[in-house]
Amino acid sequence: MLAQIRSELLKLVTVRTSLFFALAAAGFVALVLTIQAATAGGEFMGPLSDAATQRALFLTAGAAPLIAIVFGCLGVTSELRHHTIVSTLLVDASRIRVITAKTIATLLAGAGLGAIAVAVSIVGTGLILLVTGTSLSVEIVDVVAAGAGTIGGAALGAVFGLGIGGVVRNQALAVGAVLILMLAIEPLVTSLLPDVGPWLPSALVTVLAEAQTGGPIGLAAAAITLAGYALVTTVGAALTLQHADVT
Amino acid sequence: MTVLTIDHLTKRFGDTVAVDDLSFTVHPGVVTGFLGPNGSGKSTTMRALLGLITPTDGTATLDGHRFRDLDDPALKVGAMLEADAFHPGRSGRDHLRILATSARLSRGRVDEVLEIVGLTDAADRNAGGYSLGMRQRLGLAAALLGDPQVLILDEPANGLDPQGVRWLRDLLRFHASRGATVLVSSHLLAEMALIAEDVVVIRDGRLVTHDRVTAITAAANGSAIVVRSPQRSELATALTAVGADLTPAEDDQLLVRSIDAPTVGRVARQEGIELHELTPRAASLEDAFLELTN
Ligand SMILES: Nc1ncnc2c1ncn2[C@@H]1O[C@H](COP(=O)(O)OP(=O)(O)OP(=O)(O)O)[C@@H](O)[C@H]1O
Ligand SMILES: [Mg+2]
């Protein structure tokens, strides 16, 4: 099993897509950080010395889990699109083992993506505070919780994306489905059914990435529910692959 | 020593019957050619053997085991199905490293197969930029990675240059001579006649024939003994008497079928007929193939 996981990780690091996603996550966080720092103390944000403002700077990494969902989706569908799944199944005939190895590799890669975003937000915020001579007022434990939530959310998000990709199979359709789910269906459901909205994937990811406490859903419930989504879609992907004709 | 067994294999894709109650066995020690017109079900049969598609009915097994039940398939079976199954943005070497890692083979083995297929210089370039022949070589490198005892190759000679075709021929024969089981599909029939000893011919997903290449070409209509004699009509009468099938050809030639060359010679001597030519001519595999599949 370890060999298969290493093989799957090697697949991810030997194409540019992963580098692109890592750069996109880092770049996105850096950009939002810069904008927030520039507008701090203005109309929409409190001064940099406020704990709330500093917290908001650290939370810029929260975009990583959403990027990770698309990343996971692309990883598995690219294998189907380029038919490399054929050579994969020729060296390991157990499809369950293949999808399990893929899931673990994607979980690790998603966590890596989250870690990059968190690192950029921490280093970036640190630099901003240093340059402006502002002292740290946010609770460290808050920052750690949000960082851990972001990394965990990105790991689970990537696996959720993998599951959707494995079920839909067509790359363009799968990525389209993920985007429509996050950008259209979730906001729609949230506005129509306010009780259901908080239980949808992006809302759960936000709870984790922002280490929200005191909301309708606790951290543990959010993590468990998100893991449940990831598990359900991955089992769906495994069943699909198990019975599919690979041509 | 592995025997491949296709047993009453049927595969339907919706309304299309790709393979229809097909049965044959492939034995070790010889190269078996797998022939059939486009869409006759060769690739589908190979995919069933490799566990990539689930048969609608029947089985395709290796020594009685389904491919999907093999523990270390890369070490037992090397297969190549299509030349395009690579990520265009990944180098040939990385493609092989990924497979080698999964099969717990060393990086050294990757370098070895790259050398064997002559791809060492291009190994670090992205596979998307490879020519057809280079992609074919990369596919062959992947098949050879685990030094398997079974080779299942779908049109491996496609796109190879003449040196490559000769190299492939030697490679397949070498593997067969070591006791490997080799099943190769191809549309290059002249090449197949040189490589394969056994041939399986299918049409519309059904078996047409499974025999030695020599037997198939000898049985084809194009096979005949060319005889030339200034006394053609006397010879014709004498040969008809011993059961020959005759077709007069240009000049003073006769095409003789149904009896062998020594019989023709003996009859001519007994009758005192002068012969200017006595040449057994085998039909080409191509002639035989066209006859069998039309
Ligand atoms: N995945 C698929 N879905 C639907 N039909 C298929 C599929 N794969 C093969 N077929 C059909 O099955 C039949 C046999 O195809 P197959 O690819 O096995 O033929 P082949 O002998 O390999 O042909 P060629 O010489 O052109 O490679 C064809 O009619 C083909 O259209
Ligand atoms: Mg084919």
XYZ file of C-alpha atoms and ligand atoms in Angstrom:
573
model
C 0.000 0.000 0.000
C 2.866 2.361 0.835
C 4.274 1.814 -2.662
C 0.949 2.768 -4.230
C 0.673 5.906 -2.098
C 4.201 6.929 -3.071
C 3.325 6.294 -6.715
C 0.229 8.493 -6.404
C 2.210 11.276 -4.741
C 4.798 11.015 -7.512
C 1.967 11.472 -10.025
C 1.012 14.730 -8.315
C 4.500 16.189 -8.098
C 5.575 15.296 -11.657
C 3.065 17.566 -13.393
C 2.900 21.345 -13.421
C -0.713 21.398 -12.250
C 0.339 20.871 -8.623
C 2.917 23.640 -8.789
C 0.295 25.880 -10.335
C -2.151 25.162 -7.519
C 0.522 25.739 -4.856
C 1.428 29.064 -6.456
C -2.228 29.983 -6.880
C -2.950 29.306 -3.199
C 0.121 31.244 -2.072
C -0.521 34.082 -4.517
C -4.180 34.383 -3.584
C -3.390 34.621 0.124
C -0.603 37.132 -0.493
C -2.884 39.278 -2.646
C -5.756 39.351 -0.136
C -3.294 40.032 2.671
C -1.851 42.989 0.813
C -5.288 44.435 0.101
C -6.404 44.008 3.702
C -3.229 45.533 5.104
C -3.558 48.476 2.742
C -7.157 49.123 3.733
C -6.675 48.567 7.466
C -7.756 51.519 9.563
C -10.050 52.692 6.797
C -13.776 52.498 6.371
C -14.161 48.717 6.356
C -11.414 47.469 8.624
C -10.250 48.405 12.056
C -6.671 49.516 12.687
C -3.881 46.937 12.449
C -3.393 46.980 16.194
C -6.906 45.509 16.732
C -6.986 41.810 17.504
C -9.931 41.406 15.105
C -7.983 42.944 12.227
C -4.966 40.781 12.882
C -7.184 37.731 13.052
C -8.680 38.613 9.676
C -5.172 38.764 8.216
C -4.363 35.272 9.443
C -7.683 33.972 8.131
C -6.789 34.866 4.532
C -5.468 31.285 4.298
C -9.093 30.160 4.513
C -9.392 30.137 0.743
C -7.084 27.113 0.548
C -9.730 24.434 1.230
C -11.887 25.691 -1.651
C -8.869 25.656 -3.977
C -8.098 22.142 -2.688
C -11.549 20.880 -3.714
C -10.851 21.851 -7.331
C -7.330 20.413 -7.058
C -8.597 17.015 -5.892
C -11.184 16.973 -8.640
C -8.610 17.751 -11.339
C -6.141 15.142 -10.090
C -8.419 12.158 -10.521
C -10.151 13.331 -13.705
C -6.833 14.089 -15.388
C -5.904 10.435 -14.897
C -9.118 9.374 -16.642
C -8.808 11.998 -19.340
C -5.270 11.007 -20.320
C -6.012 7.280 -19.894
C -3.081 6.899 -17.511
C -5.537 4.972 -15.339
C -4.918 2.087 -17.772
C -1.220 1.817 -16.932
C -2.025 2.343 -13.257
C -4.410 -0.623 -13.285
C -1.903 -2.732 -15.219
C 0.644 -2.452 -12.404
C -1.919 -2.730 -9.616
C -4.997 -4.710 -10.534
C -6.800 -3.988 -7.255
C -8.990 -1.010 -7.980
C -9.935 -0.617 -4.338
C -6.251 -0.346 -3.451
C -5.697 2.157 -6.249
C -8.529 4.434 -5.109
C -7.468 4.114 -1.467
C -3.888 5.081 -2.313
C -5.227 7.963 -4.380
C -7.395 9.124 -1.492
C -4.514 9.108 0.980
C -2.190 10.875 -1.461
C -4.869 13.489 -2.159
C -5.468 13.959 1.569
C -1.748 14.635 2.045
C -1.531 16.905 -0.994
C -4.592 18.855 0.167
C -3.033 19.281 3.598
C 0.140 20.481 1.870
C -1.827 23.030 -0.094
C -3.469 24.222 3.135
C -0.083 24.373 4.870
C 1.362 26.538 2.106
C -1.545 28.986 2.429
C -1.247 29.041 6.216
C 2.515 29.584 5.999
C 2.052 32.504 3.609
C -0.614 34.063 5.831
C 1.546 33.742 8.939
C 4.747 34.971 7.339
C 2.853 37.719 5.495
C 1.001 38.921 8.563
C 4.227 38.791 10.568
C 5.973 40.932 7.968
C 3.129 43.444 7.890
C 3.154 43.793 11.670
C 6.938 44.056 11.713
C 7.111 46.682 8.982
C 4.356 48.797 10.545
C 5.809 48.347 14.012
C 2.496 46.955 15.295
C 2.571 44.597 18.239
C 0.747 41.269 18.166
C -2.614 41.496 19.871
C -4.395 38.413 18.539
C -4.495 35.254 20.676
C -1.889 32.761 19.433
C -4.210 29.867 20.207
C -6.757 31.423 17.836
C -4.205 31.553 15.047
C -3.133 27.963 15.650
C -6.735 26.736 15.640
C -7.519 28.528 12.375
C -4.303 27.221 10.799
C -5.077 23.652 11.823
C -8.661 24.065 10.606
C -7.446 25.369 7.258
C -5.007 22.503 6.779
C -7.576 19.909 7.848
C -10.275 21.541 5.747
C -7.990 21.569 2.708
C -7.132 17.891 3.200
C -10.797 16.887 3.453
C -11.764 19.303 0.690
C -9.261 17.735 -1.709
C -10.677 14.277 -0.993
C -14.230 15.592 -1.450
C -13.128 16.923 -4.858
C -11.520 13.586 -5.721
C -14.768 11.821 -4.907
C -16.810 14.110 -7.138
C -14.267 13.735 -9.945
C -14.297 9.961 -9.600
C -18.062 9.816 -9.843
C -18.522 12.352 -12.660
C -15.342 11.158 -14.494
C -15.425 13.764 -17.272
C -12.937 16.470 -16.297
C -14.751 19.535 -17.588
C -18.092 18.338 -16.232
C -16.623 17.481 -12.836
C -14.846 20.805 -12.356
C -17.974 22.551 -13.608
C -20.074 20.596 -11.111
C -17.766 21.574 -8.232
C -17.853 25.248 -9.170
C -21.621 25.277 -9.650
C -22.057 23.540 -6.311
C -19.919 26.058 -4.467
C -20.831 29.238 -6.315
C -24.500 28.687 -7.173
C -26.184 25.794 -5.415
C -24.818 26.451 -1.930
C -25.749 30.168 -1.844
C -29.175 29.306 -3.269
C -29.859 26.568 -0.718
C -28.561 28.805 2.064
C -30.970 31.593 1.134
C -33.946 29.254 0.697
C -33.249 26.931 3.618
C -31.246 28.846 6.229
C -31.178 25.800 8.539
C -29.541 23.579 5.906
C -27.047 26.137 4.591
C -24.505 25.845 7.446
C -24.232 22.093 6.820
C -23.097 22.457 3.204
C -19.423 21.839 2.308
C -18.159 25.402 1.829
C -19.890 26.571 4.997
C -18.303 23.719 6.942
C -14.909 24.508 5.445
C -15.322 28.109 6.601
C -16.174 27.009 10.147
C -12.932 25.010 10.243
C -10.711 27.546 8.504
C -11.932 30.383 10.710
C -12.005 28.206 13.830
C -15.505 29.550 14.445
C -16.909 28.876 17.852
C -20.296 29.970 19.054
C -21.921 29.485 15.635
C -24.702 26.969 14.969
C -22.117 24.244 14.248
C -19.160 23.406 16.445
C -15.676 22.633 15.162
C -15.944 18.897 15.792
C -19.356 18.654 14.125
C -18.062 20.594 11.127
C -14.990 18.364 10.791
C -17.013 15.166 11.123
C -19.659 16.285 8.632
C -17.055 17.391 6.095
C -15.232 14.085 6.527
C -18.584 12.394 5.953
C -19.061 14.228 2.643
C -15.531 13.279 1.608
C -16.147 9.655 2.570
C -19.470 9.398 0.754
C -18.146 10.849 -2.506
C -14.981 8.734 -2.313
C -16.971 5.545 -1.769
C -19.048 6.618 -4.760
C -15.854 7.054 -6.776
C -14.566 3.663 -5.612
C -17.798 1.918 -6.603
C -17.776 3.686 -9.964
C -14.190 2.665 -10.685
C -14.746 -0.858 -9.401
C -17.434 -1.506 -11.997
C -16.328 0.709 -14.854
C -14.936 -0.574 -18.123
C -11.597 1.163 -18.504
C -10.908 1.825 -22.160
C 5.040 -20.704 -18.534
C 1.617 -19.166 -18.770
C -1.325 -20.161 -20.923
C -3.849 -17.489 -21.834
C -7.379 -18.807 -22.176
C -10.245 -16.998 -23.819
C -13.310 -19.066 -23.023
C -16.670 -18.291 -24.611
C -15.915 -14.601 -24.186
C -18.704 -12.188 -25.076
C -18.590 -8.429 -24.612
C -21.392 -6.083 -25.517
C -21.233 -2.293 -25.370
C -24.893 -1.301 -25.444
C -26.163 -2.722 -28.717
C -22.696 -3.324 -30.142
C -21.442 -6.873 -29.842
C -17.670 -6.336 -29.724
C -16.740 -9.945 -28.945
C -19.116 -12.811 -29.626
C -18.622 -16.184 -27.905
C -14.900 -16.208 -28.673
C -12.683 -19.063 -27.496
C -8.975 -19.716 -28.076
C -5.817 -20.370 -26.082
C -2.401 -18.778 -26.398
C 0.578 -20.980 -25.584
C 4.011 -20.050 -24.265
C 7.181 -20.339 -26.314
C 5.856 -18.868 -29.548
C 4.670 -15.480 -30.723
C 0.937 -15.569 -31.422
C -0.368 -13.004 -33.872
C -3.861 -11.645 -33.302
C -5.462 -10.510 -36.549
C -8.807 -9.159 -37.621
C -10.305 -6.227 -39.521
C -10.907 -2.875 -37.779
C -13.563 -3.208 -35.126
C -13.395 -7.000 -35.038
C -12.800 -7.058 -31.273
C -9.037 -7.523 -30.860
C -8.505 -4.651 -28.432
C -11.655 -5.586 -26.547
C -10.423 -9.163 -26.129
C -7.053 -7.921 -24.868
C -8.735 -5.517 -22.459
C -10.837 -8.364 -21.076
C -7.677 -10.430 -20.592
C -6.119 -7.513 -18.709
C -9.083 -7.029 -16.400
C -9.834 -3.579 -17.779
C -13.332 -4.448 -18.951
C -15.792 -6.889 -17.459
C -16.989 -9.579 -19.884
C -20.702 -9.753 -20.545
C -20.240 -13.511 -20.572
C -17.405 -16.030 -20.531
C -13.908 -15.549 -19.153
C -10.425 -14.449 -20.137
C -7.783 -15.883 -17.814
C -4.047 -16.370 -17.342
C -3.286 -19.886 -16.119
C -6.852 -19.973 -14.851
C -6.546 -16.725 -12.877
C -8.324 -13.505 -13.655
C -5.893 -10.616 -14.140
C -7.636 -8.683 -11.402
C -6.744 -11.405 -8.908
C -3.003 -11.208 -9.631
C -0.896 -9.867 -6.778
C 1.994 -8.344 -8.678
C 0.616 -8.034 -12.189
C 3.506 -5.934 -13.492
C 5.943 -8.731 -12.717
C 3.836 -11.296 -14.566
C 2.199 -9.468 -17.438
C 3.505 -6.649 -19.595
C 0.910 -4.962 -21.720
C 0.606 -2.103 -24.133
C -2.796 -0.994 -25.321
C -2.653 2.448 -26.821
C 0.172 4.762 -27.653
C -1.491 7.805 -26.137
C -1.990 6.823 -22.517
C 0.389 9.384 -21.062
C 0.015 12.708 -19.340
C 1.341 15.118 -21.972
C 2.948 17.307 -19.315
C 4.928 14.513 -17.679
C 8.304 13.225 -18.841
C 8.699 9.694 -20.127
C 11.046 8.895 -17.270
C 8.574 10.159 -14.661
C 5.789 8.123 -16.271
C 7.897 4.986 -15.849
C 9.055 5.958 -12.350
C 5.428 6.209 -11.254
C 4.710 2.699 -12.523
C 7.978 1.323 -11.132
C 7.235 2.825 -7.718
C 3.838 1.188 -7.576
C 5.331 -2.159 -8.648
C 8.217 -1.762 -6.143
C 10.826 -1.805 -8.910
C 14.039 0.182 -8.716
C 14.877 3.422 -10.496
C 17.704 1.493 -12.115
C 15.148 -0.681 -13.873
C 13.539 2.453 -15.321
C 16.894 3.469 -16.797
C 17.336 -0.060 -18.138
C 14.033 -0.180 -20.016
C 14.591 3.333 -21.355
C 17.887 2.065 -22.751
C 16.258 -1.089 -24.157
C 13.647 0.887 -26.104
C 16.157 3.556 -27.142
C 14.461 6.426 -25.343
C 17.235 7.438 -22.953
C 17.981 10.736 -24.690
C 14.341 11.815 -24.787
C 13.440 10.453 -21.345
C 13.358 13.828 -19.610
C 11.228 15.545 -22.212
C 7.467 15.779 -21.790
C 5.646 12.850 -23.386
C 3.252 15.310 -25.025
C 6.069 16.268 -27.375
C 6.920 12.707 -28.383
C 6.448 11.445 -31.927
C 4.138 8.478 -32.539
C 7.063 6.066 -32.597
C 8.510 7.515 -29.397
C 5.174 7.154 -27.630
C 5.042 3.583 -28.848
C 8.519 2.980 -27.423
C 7.481 4.476 -24.094
C 4.480 2.133 -24.020
C 6.778 -0.803 -24.734
C 9.157 0.343 -21.997
C 6.246 0.282 -19.544
C 5.305 -3.219 -20.688
C 8.868 -4.475 -20.186
C 9.338 -2.824 -16.785
C 8.634 -5.900 -14.650
C 10.471 -8.304 -17.016
C 7.208 -10.252 -17.365
C 6.611 -13.778 -18.650
C 3.543 -12.670 -20.582
C 3.419 -9.901 -23.189
C 0.103 -8.613 -24.514
C 0.677 -5.906 -27.099
C -1.942 -4.110 -29.168
C -0.416 -2.960 -32.461
C 3.065 -2.401 -31.020
C 4.725 -1.890 -34.402
C 2.455 1.027 -35.235
C 4.583 4.073 -36.036
C 7.944 2.393 -35.488
C 10.698 3.067 -37.999
C 12.225 0.107 -39.893
C 14.976 -0.294 -37.294
C 12.338 -0.213 -34.597
C 10.217 -2.829 -36.339
C 13.200 -5.144 -36.655
C 14.182 -4.517 -33.042
C 10.636 -5.313 -31.921
C 10.633 -8.510 -33.967
C 13.871 -9.677 -32.338
C 12.627 -8.678 -28.916
C 9.356 -10.606 -29.196
C 11.073 -13.681 -30.594
C 13.682 -13.526 -27.865
C 11.009 -13.393 -25.184
C 9.103 -16.253 -26.779
C 12.280 -18.327 -27.036
C 12.770 -17.880 -23.296
C 9.352 -19.401 -22.753
C 7.280 -16.239 -22.572
C 3.699 -16.123 -23.801
C 3.381 -13.408 -26.423
C 0.108 -12.173 -27.938
C 0.476 -9.371 -30.493
C -2.147 -7.724 -32.633
C -1.152 -6.003 -35.827
C -2.346 -4.911 -39.229
C 1.172 -5.198 -40.671
C 0.709 -8.673 -42.083
C 4.058 -9.040 -43.835
C 5.698 -8.203 -40.529
C 3.395 -10.544 -38.656
C 4.319 -13.379 -41.015
C 7.940 -12.884 -39.948
C 7.279 -12.590 -36.224
C 4.451 -14.964 -35.451
C 4.364 -18.737 -35.569
C 0.738 -19.012 -34.522
C -2.068 -16.791 -35.724
C -5.548 -16.183 -34.366
C -7.886 -14.536 -36.862
C -11.204 -13.052 -35.759
C -13.977 -11.258 -37.594
C -17.038 -9.567 -36.067
C -15.921 -10.764 -32.662
C -15.906 -14.413 -33.709
C -13.059 -16.829 -34.303
C -12.244 -17.428 -37.966
C -9.176 -19.592 -37.521
C -6.371 -20.372 -35.107
C -3.439 -22.169 -36.684
C 0.233 -22.057 -37.607
C 1.082 -19.274 -40.057
C 2.474 -21.900 -42.470
C -0.753 -23.908 -42.372
C -2.868 -20.830 -42.935
C -0.886 -19.613 -45.915
C -0.695 -23.119 -47.412
C -4.460 -23.495 -47.190
C -5.114 -20.162 -48.871
C -6.247 -20.028 -52.493
C -3.188 -18.077 -53.538
C -1.020 -21.090 -52.702
C -0.206 -23.175 -55.761
C 2.571 -24.973 -57.568
C 3.668 -23.075 -60.630
C 4.541 -25.478 -63.452
C 5.824 -24.562 -66.906
C 6.029 -27.055 -69.727
C 6.091 -26.910 -73.540
C 3.644 -29.875 -73.414
C 1.095 -28.146 -71.238
C -2.047 -29.928 -72.420
C -0.565 -33.435 -72.031
C 0.663 -32.477 -68.552
C -2.792 -31.121 -67.673
C -4.457 -34.396 -68.650
C -1.967 -36.434 -66.642
C -2.253 -34.236 -63.542
C -6.056 -34.180 -63.642
C -5.932 -37.977 -63.616
C -4.160 -37.914 -60.211
C -6.658 -35.429 -58.758
C -4.983 -32.063 -59.289
C -6.890 -28.780 -59.485
C -5.597 -26.792 -62.435
C -5.694 -23.188 -63.527
C -3.972 -22.302 -66.805
C -1.927 -19.104 -66.550
C 0.067 -16.940 -68.937
C 2.384 -18.538 -71.562
C 2.829 -22.201 -70.910
C 2.205 -22.023 -67.161
C -0.153 -24.102 -65.048
C -1.155 -23.345 -61.466
C -1.549 -26.683 -59.701
C -3.457 -27.179 -56.459
C -4.549 -30.147 -54.322
C -1.403 -32.200 -54.966
C 2.184 -31.559 -53.877
C 5.240 -30.687 -55.962
C 6.909 -34.159 -55.797
C 3.727 -35.698 -57.223
C 3.803 -33.248 -60.140
C 7.454 -34.128 -60.819
C 6.825 -37.879 -60.654
C 3.809 -37.719 -62.982
C 5.782 -35.653 -65.496
C 8.648 -38.159 -65.486
C 6.319 -41.151 -65.843
C 4.618 -39.501 -68.830
C 7.914 -38.321 -70.302
C 6.843 -34.694 -70.200
C 9.502 -31.988 -70.244
C 9.295 -29.434 -67.360
C 10.782 -25.937 -67.459
C 9.651 -24.863 -64.026
C 8.314 -26.489 -60.865
C 7.903 -23.904 -58.079
C 5.775 -24.264 -54.952
C 4.393 -20.790 -54.210
C 2.872 -20.009 -50.795
C 0.226 -17.331 -50.542
C 1.225 -14.398 -48.404
C -0.343 -14.041 -44.990
C -2.022 -10.974 -46.424
C -3.668 -13.019 -49.185
C -4.778 -15.590 -46.657
C -6.075 -12.899 -44.298
C -8.093 -11.154 -46.986
C -9.555 -14.450 -48.094
C -10.483 -15.423 -44.525
C -12.035 -12.133 -43.540
C -13.973 -11.173 -46.648
N -15.774 1.480 -24.882
C -16.529 1.144 -25.934
N -17.791 1.599 -26.023
C -18.574 1.263 -27.063
N -18.194 0.464 -28.077
C -16.946 -0.017 -28.060
C -16.045 0.299 -26.988
N -14.863 -0.322 -27.229
C -15.024 -0.989 -28.391
N -16.268 -0.806 -28.893
C -16.802 -1.400 -30.132
O -16.478 -2.776 -30.126
C -16.097 -3.200 -31.420
C -14.731 -3.846 -31.359
O -13.763 -2.852 -31.089
P -12.235 -3.169 -30.877
O -11.584 -1.912 -30.492
O -12.090 -4.325 -29.957
O -11.771 -3.615 -32.333
P -10.311 -3.901 -32.891
O -10.325 -5.254 -33.468
O -9.300 -3.624 -31.843
O -10.200 -2.837 -34.066
P -8.915 -2.057 -34.642
O -8.258 -2.968 -35.597
O -9.510 -0.886 -35.353
O -8.049 -1.667 -33.497
C -16.187 -1.975 -32.312
O -17.430 -2.011 -32.964
C -16.139 -0.830 -31.351
O -16.846 0.271 -31.845
Mg -7.768 -2.201 -31.633
